[in-house]
Every structure is written in structure tokens, then in C-alpha cells.
Amino acid sequence: MKYPGIIYTIAIIVSAGLSACHSEPEYEDDIYGNFDALWDIVDRRYCFFEEKNLDWKEIGASYRAQITPETNSIQLFFICAAMLDELQDGHVNLSSRFNTSYYRKWWSDYPQDFNMRTIEEYYLEFNWLTTSGIMYKQLPGEIAYMYYPSFSTIISETSLDYILAILHNSRGLIIDIRDNGGGALTNIRTLVGRLIKEKITAGYIIHKTGPGHNDFSKPYPIEYEPAEKGRVMWDGPVVLLTNRSCYSAANDFTSVMKTLPNVTVAGARTGGGGGLPFSSELPNGWAVRFSACPLLDSSMQCTEFGIDPDEGCEVHSTDEELAKGKDAILDFAIERLKDLPLPEEKN
Amino acid sequence: MTGIFNSISLLARLMYRRSKDPRCIPSLIISSSSLPRTVFRPMCSGRLSILSSLIVLSFMIPCEVYPQEDATQQEESNKNYVSRPVTGRYAFEAGSKSLLATYLSPLTYHGTSLGVSGFWSKALPFNARHMIMHFDANAGIDNLWNPAGTAKIMGMNAAFKWGMSWRSEIPGSIQFTAGGTVDLDGAAYYLIRNGNNPVQGMASAAISARVSLSRPFKIGALDFILCDAASLPSASMFFSPGYGETYYEIYLGNRSGLIHPGWWGNNFRIDNLLSVTFDFGRTAAMIGYRFKADTQWANNLNTQIFTHSFVIGIIPGGIGLKKHPAKTPSETIYSIY
């Protein structure tokens, strides 16, 4: 150690140099800088370019051409929002202090097939039970009915025990998730755990491993396990009701339920949303959300474009019928279950 | 008489041997130099009773005795006793932090950082002048904002380091230490408005090089020590989520690609503390500036964290800048630097 000070100084300088090896692109906080930052974030991180056959470079160039030095931030917002709409993805939003953009065509171009008032008035007769956000009742003919409007509401195991215990003496169970726009995937595990007797693989998840459009990890299986011992289980037939407004977690729930042998999916094709969204932001503080992690079904197929009902089970409820108190999708489910034996009759 | 001398000599030799044994402290030692050289024969059992009585008798014979801990020996003993106190430094740190974590955002966040730290060290017994052992712990919280002020990151971090250093004097009254530490670090940065990528979790185990230079100096009658200490993690294992991986996928059980071997090229970190220490009553006070860089590159994710902190601390008991008259130990080795 003849010259420790020199060695010490050199070590610090060399090390400081190494730290600068990985630099990130920097964008100015102006109209061009913010536009370019948005385009770049989506280019690096969005996960469905291939499935949607999108030329993102061309899209970016065409929208960038709409920007002029006179473009103000409100105009810039709408140009950016229009560019994001090209992704045709309900998980994509641009949020500023004055607006949040939202691609609505995944459901607005389709029939609704559902009217909450019709269910409440004509089927539940304004008399139902509610727990953990789930409305439930045993319908005439000993048919159990559950309506779960949002996966954002956490389902507690105890609440589910009560629901299934109260509804247990029924010919079949209808789980209605129409108009359910998604929420937490963990609620799927809670629900599915009551319907299975052994561990199942009902889907896969992949994620981006780099900025390239095709940089993806290997599919990782998503396994579901039965609820713990002592919980109230349901082993009878189930009909799951869906419509175009079932999105994201509701779409994934449909995909999982479709793999179960005692479940029939009836109604309309779901809206999709088969990619877990990530968040990011622009230099001006606007937030952007986009699909980043594709969820695949049990056959490793993309679920971004929705899940079809089971064969022969596509049913639509027209607005006219719904206004008159008739829900064709719910009637279809009731029809399938009404002649089945009660649990005590099976024994 | 020969028998009596024989027994006394035996006793003396036994006592002498005991006095050589560091595990025992004899209360009396008979001056063996006054005894004639004797030859020991194997003792037969028939002589044991006679020998025992002679031993008892020998204590009744007046002879020259002295206590072990007389003044001369005390002095001699002190020369061999070195005090090695545990020296601790406790500090509060406040400063600014910048964070770029591309898992969360492509923007660099800036804000404040607060923390507490402790540093404990001790000279090692087998080479007290040159070897010191040290333990370092710190924890902090951060409050960071994006450039537009529309989003906030809350951070928490903690670190522990244990290691040893070699200490030596180099020309110019400079004390130089060089050594290594084993480090454990953890941090979490929570971006409140993010959905499925809300947290940049960081964890690492590392082996670090640690060096310091310190030099005493005076301003008027006041003694100071100027010190610069740097820690440089050089080989590590660190955690990073996948580029677009959610914590939900990790929760499902996909652990592949999360742990990475690190070196300066992909996990460069440095912790440098420049400080001045001075006596402050019966303790010593320290003020300083800490620079920390914590960068990692894995799974195409870039994380760069830089902290600049003002540090103020105390060292209870001081570090020996003021020379107190040594009472028991002949020397006290302080090991903070």
C-alpha cells in the first residue's frame, strides 16, 4: 500500500464512470417531447402489437404530423388520445388534470344484453341479500342466483360461506357477471376455489422481457386450488352469464370458468381485456396506462379479444324485451337448471 | 532435613508451574531461587502420608513470601493490557434524493430523504493495533415527486454491514484503513398512482470493499479529525422484477429471473462519508456529508438512486482526541476510523 490515496481516488473515478453505462432517453417537457415520450413508452411496453397487427411507427408518424408549434396542451391531449385509440384497448388511458381518455368501442358497438333494473324488479322483486358486493337470492324453482357487479369488491371467504350455505339447497347456481368491468384477479381465486375439488391449471401469464415488440417470457401456468377444508363448497351445476361489458378480470374469470366441467357459459361474448395493465407517465405529468402482461387461456390462446359463450349458449337480451321485464339470457340459464334434481334428491 | 527440603521444593515447583498458567492467579509464591536444586524421585505410596504432613509443616516454617500484585508487577501487567472499547457513532441524516426507476416511470423523481444511522467498531484482540471490526446499520424514508409534481413516490430503505479492516499509518499523519464488509440492503419505492407496477422492490446481499483516510488537525486549541470513508459493494446478488412482470406473477410462483449476480457494471453502488469529528464535552460530535449512489441494471430495467445528505452525529465517550491520564490500561485503542 504505497499510494493508497491514489488507488482510492482512481477506484472512485473508474466506478463512477461505470455507473453511467446505462442511460435512458430523456424528453423535453414540450409538445413534441411529451408526444415522443408517450409514443416511446407504448412502443417499448405495450404487449399486443402482434395480435392487433399494428404498425406503431406509422401510427406515430401520422399523429406526430398533426402537431404544430402552435398546438396547445389540450389539443395535444386529444391528438395523443386519438393515437392511443388506435390500440383498440380498453386498458389504455391517458390521464391529465382535465380529462382521462378511454377507448369505448370495445363495448359501445355491441348490444348491452343486460338491464340491472329488470333483474332487480322482475327476478329479484326488490328483495335480495347482499354481502361482499354480491347480490344473491334463491329464485323460484329452487335456483340459486348471484350477481357480482365488480371484481374490485373483495370477496371475503366468510361471506362466500354464508352465500353458498344459504343457497345450497338449489338445483343449480347462476353466477351473473354481466356489466362487470373487472378488478382484482385474486377474487377469481376465491370464487373458483369453491367450485373445484382439486388443483387445476386454467390459464397462463406471460410478460415482456424487453423493449422489443416480441420480447416475451415463457408462459407461466396459473393454478387454482380448492378452498381450504371447512369452507362451504358448491359441486352442482353452474351457469355463468356474460355480456360484452365483461372486461379484464371478468374476462379472465370467464376464461377460467370455461375450463370447469360443471360450468356452462351463456350469454354474449365478453369484451376482452386480457392484458394486465401497467402505468407510466409523461414529462408534463400526464399518466398513461396500457396492457403489458398478456393472460392466456388454458389452451395458451390470447384472451384480449374476449371469450365466447359455450357452443349453443350464445343468447342476447334485446332492449325491448328487457324493458318488458324479460331477460333472455337469465331465462336461458333458468331453463337449463330448472329440471335438474335438488342435492337432497340426488342422495 | 533432606525430606523437608524435598517436600518444600516440590511444593514450590508446583506453585511455580501454577503461576505460569495464565488460567490461575496464585495468592502466594515461594521464592524458589532460595531453594537448593533437588532431584525428585518417584514417590511411592508409603511416603504419601509423610509427604502430606511435611507439606502442612512447610507452611509453618517461616520463609520469605510476597504478594503477586505489588507495584512493579502491576506496572508490568498494565503494559500487557490494552483497552479495546466498542466505539459507537449515532447519526441523523437529512438531504436530497433523486430516483430513476424505469420499472415505475421513465422520469426521475426528486425529493427529500431522512435517515438514522449507527456505526460500531472495535479493535480486534489478535492484532489490536491494525485490525478493527465494524458494524454499520442505517434506515431511512424518502418523499419524492415527479418533475411536474403530479405523482409521488414514498420510499423506505434499510441496510446492515459487518466487516473488518486493516489499519495503518501512512506519511503525513494519515491513517488508512482498508477492508471488506458483508452487506444486506433492502428498499421499497411505492408510486402511489401506479396500478400493477406500484413498487420498485430492491434487495441485495453484497461483499464490499471499504476504505477510509483520516487525519487529525488542530484549529487553535481544538483537535479535529477529518475523515473520508467509502464503501464499494463489489460482488452482489440482487433482486429485480422482470421488465414487464407484475408482482401478481411473482405471487403466483414465477421466481425465475428475479435474482442477479452483480458487479460494478450492473450493480454499481458507493457510500461515501466525508466527516469532521471533534470533542464535544465528554463525547465527540461529528458532522459530515454523505453521498450514496445505488444503481442497478437488470432485465432491461434501469434504477439509479443518488442521495446527498448532511450528517450530524455523536460518539458517546469520545474517540480519544482529549488525552486523559490513563489509570488502568497503558493504552486505549479507539477504532472509529
XYZ file of C-alpha atoms in Angstrom:
684
model
C 0.000 0.000 0.000
C 2.485 2.591 -1.126
C -0.013 5.030 -2.608
C -3.386 4.219 -1.046
C -4.777 7.675 -1.697
C -4.138 7.402 -5.422
C -5.621 3.919 -5.606
C -8.607 5.124 -3.643
C -9.194 8.088 -5.979
C -8.782 6.005 -9.118
C -11.236 3.438 -7.805
C -13.881 6.098 -7.241
C -13.397 7.689 -10.657
C -13.465 4.356 -12.505
C -16.509 3.250 -10.578
C -18.350 6.494 -11.191
C -17.722 6.026 -14.886
C -19.226 2.542 -14.823
C -22.426 3.807 -13.258
C -23.192 5.929 -16.308
C -23.169 2.960 -18.704
C -26.947 2.633 -18.893
C -28.558 5.891 -19.863
C -32.239 6.422 -20.551
C -33.781 8.540 -23.299
C -34.732 11.951 -21.998
C -37.585 14.029 -23.372
C -38.226 17.717 -23.093
C -41.380 18.870 -21.379
C -42.837 20.445 -24.525
C -45.441 19.321 -27.052
C -43.004 17.271 -29.125
C -41.153 15.904 -26.129
C -44.351 14.722 -24.466
C -45.692 13.195 -27.658
C -42.415 11.364 -28.296
C -42.266 10.163 -24.694
C -45.777 8.713 -24.978
C -45.027 7.011 -28.281
C -41.807 5.560 -26.867
C -43.401 4.249 -23.661
C -46.086 2.427 -25.626
C -43.577 1.214 -28.210
C -41.386 -0.363 -25.535
C -44.022 -1.732 -23.207
C -47.362 -2.404 -24.928
C -47.927 -6.139 -25.374
C -50.471 -6.657 -28.201
C -48.859 -5.133 -31.309
C -48.535 -8.537 -32.932
C -52.075 -9.727 -32.162
C -53.589 -6.487 -33.428
C -51.327 -6.226 -36.438
C -50.434 -2.610 -35.691
C -47.652 -0.636 -37.345
C -46.867 1.605 -34.402
C -44.183 3.552 -36.227
C -46.574 4.527 -38.962
C -49.300 5.384 -36.468
C -46.858 7.538 -34.501
C -45.663 9.358 -37.602
C -49.181 10.142 -38.788
C -50.243 11.618 -35.449
C -46.980 13.472 -34.904
C -47.614 15.226 -38.209
C -50.749 16.745 -36.684
C -48.681 18.619 -34.105
C -47.561 22.146 -34.907
C -45.629 24.647 -32.769
C -48.995 26.306 -32.069
C -50.567 23.146 -30.659
C -51.607 23.748 -27.064
C -51.661 21.129 -24.336
C -55.406 20.457 -24.627
C -55.064 19.866 -28.342
C -52.010 17.724 -27.704
C -54.027 15.622 -25.264
C -56.643 14.817 -27.889
C -54.025 14.025 -30.534
C -52.314 11.659 -28.081
C -55.638 10.136 -27.039
C -56.566 9.524 -30.675
C -53.223 7.822 -31.236
C -53.840 5.580 -28.230
C -57.312 4.704 -29.535
C -55.553 3.009 -32.445
C -54.579 0.303 -29.971
C -58.290 -0.583 -29.584
C -57.740 -1.451 -25.979
C -59.990 -0.663 -23.026
C -56.991 -0.884 -20.703
C -55.377 2.145 -22.342
C -55.949 5.559 -20.798
C -54.250 8.893 -20.872
C -54.922 10.942 -17.741
C -54.389 14.645 -17.349
C -55.720 17.165 -14.870
C -58.668 17.909 -17.162
C -59.547 14.573 -18.759
C -58.958 10.844 -18.925
C -59.099 9.320 -22.372
C -60.836 5.996 -22.770
C -61.374 3.698 -25.723
C -65.036 2.744 -25.523
C -65.660 0.897 -28.740
C -64.907 -2.492 -27.270
C -68.410 -2.348 -25.768
C -70.212 0.652 -27.300
C -70.574 -1.027 -30.694
C -72.299 -4.074 -29.226
C -75.700 -4.740 -27.651
C -75.766 -4.403 -23.883
C -77.773 -7.588 -23.229
C -78.382 -6.512 -19.673
C -80.515 -4.225 -17.577
C -79.988 -4.125 -13.858
C -83.414 -2.691 -13.199
C -85.014 -5.650 -14.966
C -83.174 -8.091 -12.740
C -83.964 -6.155 -9.568
C -87.621 -5.679 -10.378
C -88.730 -8.788 -12.211
C -86.417 -11.514 -10.937
C -85.318 -10.388 -7.500
C -88.541 -8.480 -6.823
C -86.578 -5.842 -4.941
C -85.824 -8.390 -2.283
C -82.334 -9.831 -2.147
C -79.368 -10.283 0.167
C -76.030 -8.554 -0.287
C -72.598 -9.327 1.077
C -69.052 -8.628 -0.219
C -70.687 -6.731 -3.063
C -72.577 -9.841 -4.213
C -76.368 -9.697 -4.564
C -77.937 -13.136 -4.131
C -81.247 -14.887 -3.785
C -82.858 -18.240 -4.389
C -85.164 -17.719 -7.372
C -88.487 -19.539 -7.781
C -87.892 -23.151 -8.762
C -85.001 -23.511 -6.265
C -82.423 -21.913 -8.499
C -79.593 -20.028 -6.826
C -78.684 -16.650 -8.269
C -75.621 -14.468 -7.571
C -74.884 -11.149 -9.205
C -71.302 -9.884 -8.874
C -71.057 -6.404 -10.402
C -67.327 -5.700 -9.915
C -64.171 -7.648 -9.198
C -62.931 -4.514 -7.464
C -65.004 -5.541 -4.442
C -63.046 -8.003 -2.345
C -64.962 -11.217 -1.669
C -64.366 -12.476 1.840
C -64.236 -16.219 2.400
C -66.703 -15.944 5.264
C -69.194 -14.029 3.135
C -68.921 -16.692 0.481
C -69.572 -19.353 3.126
C -72.815 -17.626 4.030
C -73.895 -17.159 0.422
C -73.293 -20.781 -0.513
C -74.799 -22.081 2.714
C -77.985 -20.069 2.189
C -78.221 -21.107 -1.460
C -77.047 -24.695 -1.028
C -80.379 -26.438 -1.463
C -80.748 -25.400 -5.100
C -80.878 -27.218 -8.415
C -78.116 -25.124 -9.843
C -76.247 -21.876 -9.398
C -76.362 -18.903 -11.759
C -73.387 -16.564 -11.477
C -74.197 -13.349 -13.302
C -71.197 -11.125 -14.087
C -72.749 -9.043 -16.864
C -71.510 -5.439 -16.865
C -68.633 -6.468 -14.590
C -65.719 -4.314 -15.758
C -63.036 -6.177 -13.816
C -60.909 -5.531 -10.753
C -58.663 -7.755 -8.661
C -57.625 -11.130 -10.039
C -57.358 -12.533 -6.521
C -61.167 -12.556 -6.287
C -61.192 -15.100 -9.109
C -59.207 -17.468 -6.933
C -61.668 -17.042 -4.067
C -64.670 -17.821 -6.248
C -63.147 -20.616 -8.303
C -61.801 -22.268 -5.135
C -65.404 -23.077 -4.124
C -66.204 -24.802 -7.390
C -63.270 -27.213 -7.788
C -62.217 -30.323 -5.885
C -58.605 -30.474 -6.962
C -55.869 -28.183 -8.219
C -56.299 -27.108 -11.851
C -54.277 -25.146 -14.404
C -56.751 -22.816 -16.042
C -54.581 -20.268 -17.814
C -51.128 -18.822 -18.339
C -49.451 -15.483 -17.849
C -46.539 -14.013 -19.799
C -44.722 -10.712 -19.502
C -42.474 -8.539 -21.594
C -38.780 -9.145 -21.068
C -37.519 -6.183 -23.070
C -38.483 -3.280 -25.297
C -38.864 -5.319 -28.499
C -42.423 -5.975 -29.685
C -41.855 -9.731 -29.423
C -39.772 -9.868 -26.245
C -41.876 -12.151 -24.052
C -41.246 -14.624 -21.266
C -42.304 -18.252 -21.381
C -45.948 -18.814 -20.379
C -46.256 -19.445 -16.670
C -49.191 -21.638 -15.605
C -51.844 -20.136 -13.359
C -53.059 -22.767 -10.944
C -56.213 -22.681 -8.875
C -56.668 -24.652 -5.688
C -59.822 -25.715 -3.879
C -60.793 -23.636 -0.860
C -59.375 -24.776 2.457
C -61.086 -27.542 4.387
C -64.143 -26.486 6.312
C -65.318 -23.969 3.729
C -68.735 -24.324 2.083
C -68.250 -25.715 -1.411
C -70.500 -25.896 -4.461
C -70.355 -29.045 -6.527
C -73.591 -28.687 -8.506
C -74.086 -27.276 -11.995
C -73.251 -23.631 -12.620
C -74.290 -21.287 -15.418
C -72.145 -18.178 -15.869
C -73.868 -15.223 -17.562
C -71.737 -12.854 -19.616
C -72.127 -9.902 -21.938
C -69.865 -7.615 -23.935
C -69.232 -5.413 -20.910
C -67.425 -8.200 -19.046
C -63.860 -6.956 -19.146
C -60.414 -7.552 -17.669
C -60.746 -9.680 -14.502
C -64.312 -10.614 -15.511
C -62.964 -11.732 -18.878
C -60.292 -13.804 -17.138
C -62.883 -15.281 -14.767
C -64.916 -16.385 -17.772
C -61.829 -17.945 -19.315
C -61.161 -19.924 -16.124
C -64.778 -20.950 -15.613
C -64.960 -22.250 -19.144
C -62.410 -24.931 -18.281
C -64.560 -26.353 -15.446
C -66.719 -29.353 -16.426
C -69.762 -28.371 -14.369
C -69.908 -24.813 -15.724
C -71.792 -23.508 -18.755
C -71.011 -20.044 -20.076
C -74.114 -18.412 -21.548
C -74.922 -15.005 -22.972
C -72.703 -12.890 -25.233
C -69.003 -12.787 -25.978
C -67.061 -10.913 -23.320
C -65.307 -7.623 -24.054
C -61.745 -8.857 -23.583
C -59.040 -7.007 -21.712
C -56.683 -9.947 -21.483
C -53.617 -7.951 -20.553
C -52.680 -6.747 -17.093
C -52.149 -3.001 -17.343
C -49.005 -1.141 -16.331
C -48.725 2.590 -15.633
C -46.236 5.193 -16.723
C -46.083 8.934 -17.233
C -45.002 11.802 -19.440
C -42.682 14.707 -18.595
C -45.696 17.027 -18.209
C -47.131 14.741 -15.507
C -49.860 13.043 -17.555
C -50.304 9.397 -16.638
C -50.668 6.643 -19.200
C -51.967 3.122 -18.660
C -51.578 0.279 -21.131
C -51.712 -3.526 -21.384
C -48.347 -5.048 -20.509
C -48.836 -8.667 -19.397
C -50.956 -10.945 -21.575
C -53.181 -13.528 -19.906
C -53.689 -16.693 -21.933
C -56.463 -19.255 -21.620
C -55.897 -22.935 -20.815
C -55.070 -23.581 -24.499
C -52.493 -20.769 -24.421
C -54.661 -18.573 -26.628
C -54.786 -14.817 -26.203
C -57.846 -13.590 -24.294
C -57.534 -9.943 -25.335
C -60.420 -10.165 -27.789
C -62.925 -11.758 -25.419
C -64.291 -15.194 -24.571
C -67.164 -16.772 -26.461
C -70.027 -18.466 -24.618
C -70.210 -22.260 -24.841
C -71.430 -23.689 -28.090
C -75.167 -23.319 -28.418
C -75.305 -20.944 -25.462
C -74.976 -17.575 -27.191
C -78.069 -15.643 -26.182
C -78.946 -11.965 -26.435
C -81.414 -9.963 -24.429
C -82.853 -7.172 -26.519
C -83.607 -3.788 -25.011
C -87.288 -4.187 -25.863
C -87.545 -7.470 -24.021
C -85.598 -6.163 -21.070
C -87.883 -3.155 -20.836
C -90.801 -5.538 -20.600
C -89.199 -7.472 -17.779
C -87.772 -10.383 -19.741
C -84.092 -11.180 -19.589
C -83.485 -13.811 -22.267
C -80.006 -14.703 -21.013
C -81.185 -15.266 -17.450
C -84.239 -17.149 -18.716
C -81.922 -19.383 -20.731
C -79.961 -20.233 -17.601
C -83.102 -20.889 -15.567
C -84.382 -23.143 -18.331
C -81.180 -25.219 -18.235
C -81.305 -25.697 -14.498
C -84.990 -25.940 -13.642
C -85.357 -29.686 -14.274
C -82.203 -30.761 -12.512
C -82.574 -32.577 -9.194
C -82.071 -30.868 -5.867
C -78.993 -32.019 -3.889
C -81.183 -33.958 -1.440
C -82.957 -35.662 -4.342
C -79.608 -36.832 -5.721
C -78.957 -38.699 -2.480
C 16.208 -32.325 56.540
C 16.558 -33.619 53.035
C 12.984 -34.842 53.157
C 11.738 -31.466 54.297
C 13.633 -29.672 51.539
C 12.369 -32.195 49.085
C 8.782 -31.513 50.028
C 9.239 -27.751 50.045
C 10.937 -27.904 46.695
C 8.098 -29.982 45.293
C 5.536 -27.540 46.608
C 7.486 -24.603 45.227
C 7.730 -26.173 41.831
C 4.038 -26.950 41.803
C 3.232 -23.385 42.763
C 5.636 -22.053 40.185
C 4.013 -24.118 37.477
C 0.630 -22.846 38.552
C 1.897 -19.289 38.467
C 2.915 -19.811 34.819
C -0.540 -20.988 33.987
C -2.486 -17.921 32.910
C -5.721 -19.556 33.923
C -4.938 -19.267 37.643
C -3.837 -16.463 39.900
C -1.848 -17.773 42.869
C -2.084 -15.849 46.056
C 1.358 -16.735 47.329
C 4.549 -17.711 45.584
C 7.524 -19.011 47.468
C 10.782 -17.690 46.209
C 12.193 -20.777 44.576
C 15.550 -19.147 43.978
C 16.425 -19.589 47.650
C 15.934 -23.300 47.402
C 18.717 -25.712 46.556
C 18.456 -27.777 43.421
C 16.913 -31.094 44.232
C 16.343 -34.295 42.424
C 12.900 -35.747 42.510
C 12.448 -39.411 42.870
C 9.294 -41.235 42.120
C 7.149 -41.180 45.185
C 5.914 -44.479 46.456
C 2.561 -44.694 48.122
C 4.122 -45.396 51.538
C 5.670 -41.989 51.593
C 2.480 -40.112 50.755
C 1.292 -39.641 54.309
C 4.734 -38.426 55.378
C 4.827 -36.078 52.411
C 1.418 -34.671 53.194
C 2.371 -33.920 56.759
C 5.588 -32.327 55.579
C 3.652 -30.110 53.194
C 1.464 -28.930 56.007
C 4.550 -28.468 58.129
C 6.265 -26.479 55.433
C 3.625 -23.755 55.704
C 4.550 -23.389 59.342
C 8.229 -22.741 58.571
C 8.959 -19.033 58.327
C 10.078 -18.146 54.855
C 10.190 -15.117 52.568
C 6.824 -14.519 50.779
C 5.365 -11.641 48.817
C 2.001 -10.809 47.163
C 1.845 -11.170 43.366
C 0.324 -7.757 42.626
C 2.955 -5.484 44.013
C 3.620 -2.129 42.348
C 6.258 -3.390 39.947
C 4.152 -6.258 38.737
C 1.074 -4.038 38.390
C 3.035 -1.820 36.086
C 4.287 -4.824 34.177
C 0.759 -6.173 33.924
C -0.647 -2.851 32.653
C 1.914 -2.862 29.881
C 0.287 -6.000 28.549
C -3.321 -4.870 28.978
C -4.848 -2.898 26.137
C -8.321 -1.483 26.371
C -10.397 -2.003 23.237
C -13.672 -0.206 23.812
C -16.578 -0.535 21.397
C -16.821 2.854 19.799
C -20.254 3.813 18.538
C -21.420 6.646 16.394
C -25.095 7.575 16.120
C -26.171 9.979 13.439
C -29.175 11.699 11.932
C -29.080 12.278 8.205
C -31.135 14.656 6.083
C -30.758 15.529 2.470
C -31.981 15.203 -1.067
C -32.520 12.161 -3.214
C -33.098 11.543 -6.896
C -34.570 8.320 -8.176
C -34.934 6.882 -11.634
C -36.651 3.511 -11.593
C -37.832 2.591 -15.071
C -39.999 -0.211 -13.693
C -42.144 2.567 -12.222
C -41.614 5.509 -14.544
C -39.192 6.825 -17.156
C -38.948 10.104 -15.212
C -36.500 10.985 -12.468
C -38.111 11.800 -9.149
C -36.597 14.269 -6.707
C -37.271 14.933 -3.062
C -36.150 14.653 0.498
C -34.535 11.842 2.370
C -34.324 11.383 6.130
C -32.496 8.684 7.979
C -30.714 7.459 11.055
C -27.505 5.518 11.144
C -25.277 3.784 13.616
C -21.686 2.651 13.343
C -19.938 0.475 15.875
C -16.316 -0.619 15.782
C -13.717 -2.321 17.945
C -10.055 -3.222 17.684
C -9.627 -6.957 17.353
C -7.723 -8.821 20.099
C -5.273 -10.689 17.882
C -3.896 -7.545 16.269
C -5.317 -4.626 18.133
C -3.150 -2.007 16.503
C -4.083 -2.925 12.970
C -7.277 -4.908 12.806
C -10.701 -3.473 13.521
C -14.157 -4.952 13.245
C -17.127 -2.771 12.395
C -20.876 -2.943 12.083
C -22.957 -0.404 10.260
C -26.739 -0.006 10.213
C -28.969 2.620 8.714
C -32.595 3.191 7.829
C -34.355 5.954 6.015
C -37.536 7.232 4.455
C -37.982 9.267 1.281
C -40.595 11.540 -0.142
C -40.131 12.095 -3.873
C -42.073 13.867 -6.605
C -42.083 13.692 -10.387
C -40.902 16.807 -12.282
C -44.447 18.022 -12.874
C -45.426 17.496 -9.239
C -48.366 15.272 -10.165
C -47.175 11.975 -8.693
C -45.404 10.953 -5.523
C -43.097 8.120 -4.539
C -42.714 7.074 -0.932
C -39.561 5.171 -0.151
C -38.176 3.125 2.698
C -34.725 1.647 2.947
C -32.538 -0.182 5.431
C -29.012 -1.571 5.309
C -26.669 -3.569 7.509
C -22.936 -4.056 7.059
C -20.489 -6.129 9.036
C -16.809 -6.359 8.310
C -13.167 -5.988 9.232
C -10.452 -3.568 8.174
C -6.700 -3.301 8.313
C -5.482 -0.037 9.772
C -2.126 1.561 9.195
C -0.379 4.897 9.415
C 0.949 6.457 6.273
C 3.153 9.534 5.941
C 1.532 12.851 6.748
C -0.116 11.544 9.931
C -2.780 9.974 7.773
C -4.477 6.879 8.989
C -5.552 4.498 6.274
C -7.943 1.601 6.625
C -8.872 -0.958 4.030
C -11.117 -3.932 4.448
C -14.298 -5.625 3.497
C -17.867 -5.918 4.643
C -20.782 -8.210 4.123
C -23.834 -6.105 3.327
C -27.582 -6.642 3.372
C -29.700 -3.935 1.773
C -33.412 -3.570 1.198
C -35.625 -0.810 -0.132
C -39.108 -0.272 -1.493
C -40.270 2.693 -3.557
C -44.026 2.979 -3.833
C -45.513 5.063 -6.649
C -48.996 5.646 -5.378
C -50.826 6.158 -8.670
C -49.463 3.115 -10.491
C -51.658 0.056 -10.967
C -49.954 -3.293 -11.454
C -46.414 -1.900 -11.185
C -46.708 0.150 -7.996
C -43.482 -0.769 -6.219
C -39.813 -0.932 -7.080
C -38.592 -3.510 -4.615
C -34.850 -3.685 -4.064
C -32.864 -6.224 -2.093
C -29.275 -7.283 -2.231
C -26.563 -9.175 -0.418
C -23.081 -7.962 -1.232
C -19.427 -8.159 -0.388
C -17.981 -4.673 -0.291
C -14.598 -3.079 -0.266
C -14.289 -0.427 2.421
C -11.539 2.164 2.659
C -11.026 5.265 4.730
C -8.479 8.028 5.135
C -8.373 10.157 8.239
C -6.072 12.841 9.526
C -6.031 14.753 12.790
C -5.582 18.502 12.707
C -5.843 21.452 15.032
C -7.583 24.788 14.861
C -6.305 26.812 17.767
C -6.541 24.593 20.806
C -9.238 22.384 19.308
C -8.485 18.927 17.949
C -10.334 17.598 14.928
C -10.222 14.507 12.780
C -11.046 14.816 9.111
C -12.119 11.514 7.621
C -13.379 10.169 4.336
C -14.782 6.647 4.354
C -16.089 4.865 1.295
C -17.828 1.564 0.905
C -17.990 -0.021 -2.529
C -20.102 -3.160 -2.982
C -18.156 -5.218 -5.472
C -19.866 -8.590 -5.730
C -23.534 -8.979 -5.023
C -26.729 -10.887 -5.578
C -29.645 -8.551 -6.113
C -33.353 -8.659 -6.842
C -35.120 -7.166 -9.817
C -38.588 -7.918 -11.199
C -38.904 -8.700 -14.892
C -39.182 -5.863 -17.413
C -42.955 -6.072 -17.644
C -43.561 -8.518 -14.835
C -46.259 -7.892 -12.261
C -45.887 -8.783 -8.619
C -49.021 -10.871 -9.169
C -46.998 -13.197 -11.409
C -44.300 -13.434 -8.736
C -47.038 -14.156 -6.197
C -48.285 -16.946 -8.473
C -44.864 -18.538 -8.110
C -42.823 -17.432 -11.122
C -39.483 -16.714 -9.447
C -37.259 -17.149 -12.481
C -35.001 -14.278 -13.478
C -35.508 -12.338 -10.269
C -32.072 -12.744 -8.661
C -28.981 -11.498 -10.475
C -25.270 -11.667 -9.771
C -23.974 -8.134 -9.531
C -20.689 -6.323 -10.021
C -19.700 -2.719 -10.697
C -21.015 -2.940 -14.253
C -24.632 -3.786 -13.391
C -24.935 -3.014 -9.693
C -22.647 -0.081 -9.010
C -23.081 1.377 -5.570
C -20.977 3.596 -3.388
C -21.472 5.090 0.024
C -19.021 7.878 0.827
C -18.980 9.815 4.080
C -16.789 12.866 4.481
C -16.783 13.940 8.113
C -15.160 16.078 10.744
C -15.107 14.818 14.321
C -14.306 16.894 17.372
C -14.648 16.669 21.106
C -17.889 17.927 22.482
C -17.940 17.741 26.277
C -17.396 14.156 27.314
C -18.492 12.866 23.921
C -17.346 13.603 20.419
C -19.511 15.194 17.769
C -19.387 14.527 14.083
C -20.719 16.498 11.157
C -20.396 15.322 7.625
C -21.664 14.915 4.108
C -22.743 11.556 2.763
C -23.010 10.703 -0.915
C -24.707 7.478 -1.856
C -25.143 6.064 -5.324
C -27.232 2.963 -5.798
C -27.650 1.814 -9.371
C -28.713 -1.425 -10.933
C -29.300 -2.682 -14.418
C -31.165 -5.952 -14.844
C -33.971 -7.298 -17.033
C -33.651 -4.154 -19.182
C -34.691 -2.106 -16.166
C -32.621 0.838 -15.088
C -32.537 2.049 -11.496
C -30.403 4.986 -10.407
C -30.662 6.458 -6.935
C -28.428 9.259 -5.713
C -28.542 10.688 -2.215
C -26.756 13.724 -0.808
C -27.142 14.055 2.953
C -25.996 16.271 5.733
C -24.979 14.064 8.648
C -24.765 15.032 12.285
C -23.822 12.523 14.916
C -22.391 11.853 18.330
C -19.825 9.402 19.573
C -20.539 8.739 23.259
C -17.316 8.597 25.238
C -15.381 10.360 22.515
C -12.609 8.919 20.400
C -9.560 9.976 22.403
C -8.928 13.410 20.956
C -8.550 14.697 24.508
C -5.784 12.821 26.298
C -6.928 11.709 29.705
C -4.370 10.248 32.151
C -4.508 6.523 31.768
C -5.379 4.844 35.028
C -5.592 1.152 34.457
C -4.806 0.479 30.801
C -1.482 1.548 29.455
C -3.137 2.223 26.117
C -6.620 2.585 24.722
C -7.252 1.905 21.066
C -10.203 3.742 19.600
C -11.397 2.262 16.392
C -13.980 4.554 14.869
C -11.703 5.281 11.909
